[in-house]
Coordinates of C-alpha atoms in Angstrom, one line a residue:
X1197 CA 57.6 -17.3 9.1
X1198 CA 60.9 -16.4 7.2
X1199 CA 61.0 -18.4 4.0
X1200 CA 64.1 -17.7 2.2
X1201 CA 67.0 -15.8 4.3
X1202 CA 70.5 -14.8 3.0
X1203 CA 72.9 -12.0 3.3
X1204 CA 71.1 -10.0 0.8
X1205 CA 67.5 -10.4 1.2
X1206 CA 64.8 -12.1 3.7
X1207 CA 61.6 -13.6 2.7
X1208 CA 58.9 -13.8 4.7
X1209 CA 55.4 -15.4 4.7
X1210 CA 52.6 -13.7 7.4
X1211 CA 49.6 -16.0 7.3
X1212 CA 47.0 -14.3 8.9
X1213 CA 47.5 -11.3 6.7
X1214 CA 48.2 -13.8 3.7
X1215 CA 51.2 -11.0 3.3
X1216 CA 54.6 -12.2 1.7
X1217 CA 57.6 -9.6 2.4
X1218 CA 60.7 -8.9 0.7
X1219 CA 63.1 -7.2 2.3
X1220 CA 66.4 -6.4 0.1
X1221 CA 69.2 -6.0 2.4
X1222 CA 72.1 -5.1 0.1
X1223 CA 73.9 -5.7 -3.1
X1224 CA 74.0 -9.0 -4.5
X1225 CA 75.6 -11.1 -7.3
X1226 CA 73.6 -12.1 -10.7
X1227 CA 73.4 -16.2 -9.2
X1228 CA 71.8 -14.7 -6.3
X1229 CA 69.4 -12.2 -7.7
X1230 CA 68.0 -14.8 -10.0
X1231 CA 67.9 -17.1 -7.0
X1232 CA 65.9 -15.1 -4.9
X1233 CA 63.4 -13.9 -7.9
X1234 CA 62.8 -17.1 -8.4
X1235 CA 61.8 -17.8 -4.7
X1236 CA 59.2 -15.2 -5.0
X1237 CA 57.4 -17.5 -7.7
X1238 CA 58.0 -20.7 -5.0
X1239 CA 55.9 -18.5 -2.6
X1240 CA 53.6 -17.8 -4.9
X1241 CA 52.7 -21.1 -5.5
X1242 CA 52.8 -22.7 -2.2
X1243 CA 51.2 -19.7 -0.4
X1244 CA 47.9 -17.8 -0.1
X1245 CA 48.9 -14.5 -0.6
X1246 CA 47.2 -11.8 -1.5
X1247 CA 49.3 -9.1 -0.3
X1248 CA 52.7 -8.7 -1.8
X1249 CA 55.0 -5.4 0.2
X1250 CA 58.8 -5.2 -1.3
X1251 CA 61.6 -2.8 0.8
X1252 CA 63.7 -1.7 -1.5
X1253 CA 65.2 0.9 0.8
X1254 CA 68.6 -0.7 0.8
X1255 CA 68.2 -2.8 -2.5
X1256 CA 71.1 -1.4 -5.3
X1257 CA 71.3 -1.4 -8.4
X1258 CA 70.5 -4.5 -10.8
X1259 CA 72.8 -5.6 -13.8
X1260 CA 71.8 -4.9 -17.0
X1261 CA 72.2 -8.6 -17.6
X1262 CA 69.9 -9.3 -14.4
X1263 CA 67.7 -6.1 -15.6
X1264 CA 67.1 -7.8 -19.1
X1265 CA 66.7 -11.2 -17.6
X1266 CA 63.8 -10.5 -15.0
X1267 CA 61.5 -8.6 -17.8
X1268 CA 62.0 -11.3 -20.2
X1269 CA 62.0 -14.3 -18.4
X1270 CA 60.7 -13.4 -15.0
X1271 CA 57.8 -11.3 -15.5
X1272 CA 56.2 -13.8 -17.3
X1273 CA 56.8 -16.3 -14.4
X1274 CA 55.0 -13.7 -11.9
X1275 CA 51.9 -12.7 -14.1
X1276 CA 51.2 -16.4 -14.6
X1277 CA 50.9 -16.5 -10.7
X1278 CA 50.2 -13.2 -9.7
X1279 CA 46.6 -14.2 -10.3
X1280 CA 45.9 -14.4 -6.4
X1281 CA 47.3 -11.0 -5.5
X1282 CA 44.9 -7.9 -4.7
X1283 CA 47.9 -5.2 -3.0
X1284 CA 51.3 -4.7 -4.1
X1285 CA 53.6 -2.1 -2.6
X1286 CA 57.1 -1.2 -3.2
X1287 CA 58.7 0.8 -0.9
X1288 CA 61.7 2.9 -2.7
X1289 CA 65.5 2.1 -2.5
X1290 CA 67.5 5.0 -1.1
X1291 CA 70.1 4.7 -3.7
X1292 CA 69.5 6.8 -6.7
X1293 CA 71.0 4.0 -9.1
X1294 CA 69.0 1.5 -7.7
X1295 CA 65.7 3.2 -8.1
X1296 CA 67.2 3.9 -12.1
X1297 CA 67.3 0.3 -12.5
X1298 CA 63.9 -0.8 -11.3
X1299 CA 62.3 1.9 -12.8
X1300 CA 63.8 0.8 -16.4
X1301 CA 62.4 -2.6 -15.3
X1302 CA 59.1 -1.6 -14.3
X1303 CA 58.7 1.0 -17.3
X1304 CA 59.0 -2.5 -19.1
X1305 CA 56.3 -4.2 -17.0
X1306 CA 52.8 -4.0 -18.6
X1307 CA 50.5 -3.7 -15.7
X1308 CA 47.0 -4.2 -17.3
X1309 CA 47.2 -8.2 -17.6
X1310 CA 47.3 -7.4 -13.5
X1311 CA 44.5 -7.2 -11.6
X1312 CA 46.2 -5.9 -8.6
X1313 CA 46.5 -2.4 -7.0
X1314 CA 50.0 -1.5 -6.9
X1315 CA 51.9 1.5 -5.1
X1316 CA 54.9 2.7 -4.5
X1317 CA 56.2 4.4 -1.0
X1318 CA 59.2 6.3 0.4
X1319 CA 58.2 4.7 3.8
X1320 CA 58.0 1.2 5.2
X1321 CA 55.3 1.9 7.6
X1322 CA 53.0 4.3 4.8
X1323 CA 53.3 1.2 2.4
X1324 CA 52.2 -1.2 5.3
X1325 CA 49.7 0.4 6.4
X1326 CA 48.3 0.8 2.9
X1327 CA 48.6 -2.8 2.2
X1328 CA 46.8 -4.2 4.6
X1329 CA 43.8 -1.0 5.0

């Protein structure tokens, strides 16, 4: 079931695998990046999910602004409910300045109050298949 839908991104919620997907579909302003993050916290609190899978293969890169912004203020958001979550995978933007700006996020990102596994793919189908193994 698609749960959020715009130009630049789709969100959708699989029950049966209890699987929420985030596809990033292209470049997008600061309003909207916040706007979307924010619907991945909605999700998280409205549905059983356990498996979180993000394709970042046509995601670009994320303002400094919006950078600083989703480490401070978001992060804290999604470890409050990330409590539910047992897989997350992340499969990698093709555009080199994209991947620079969520690794500067994620080097940010303390993993151990997490209890999730978490791994990152060059391929949507590898990263799916791990998910859900």
């Amino acid at each position: 079931m698609i749960l959020y839908k715009k130009d630049h991104i789709s969100i959708a919620y699989y029950e049966a695998e209890k699987l929420l997907e985030i596809t990033w579909l292209a470049y997008t302003s600061s309003a909207a990046y916040r706007e979307a993050m924010l619907q991945f916290i909605e999700a998280l609190r409205k549905y059983e999910i356990n498996h979180w899978l993000e394709d970042s293969r046509q995601a670009r890169v994320v303002r400094l602004s919006d950078q600083q912004w989703t480490t401070e203020e978001w992060v804290p958001l999604f470890i409050e409910e990330a409590r539910q979550l047992e897989k997350v995978a992340r499969v990698r933007s093709t555009d080199i300045s994209a991947r620079i700006s969520s690794e500067n996020m994620f080097r940010d990102f303390d993993h151990s109050q997490l209890s999730y596994s978490f791994m990152e793919f060059e391929f949507y189908g590898e990263a799916r298949n791990w998910l859900l193994a």
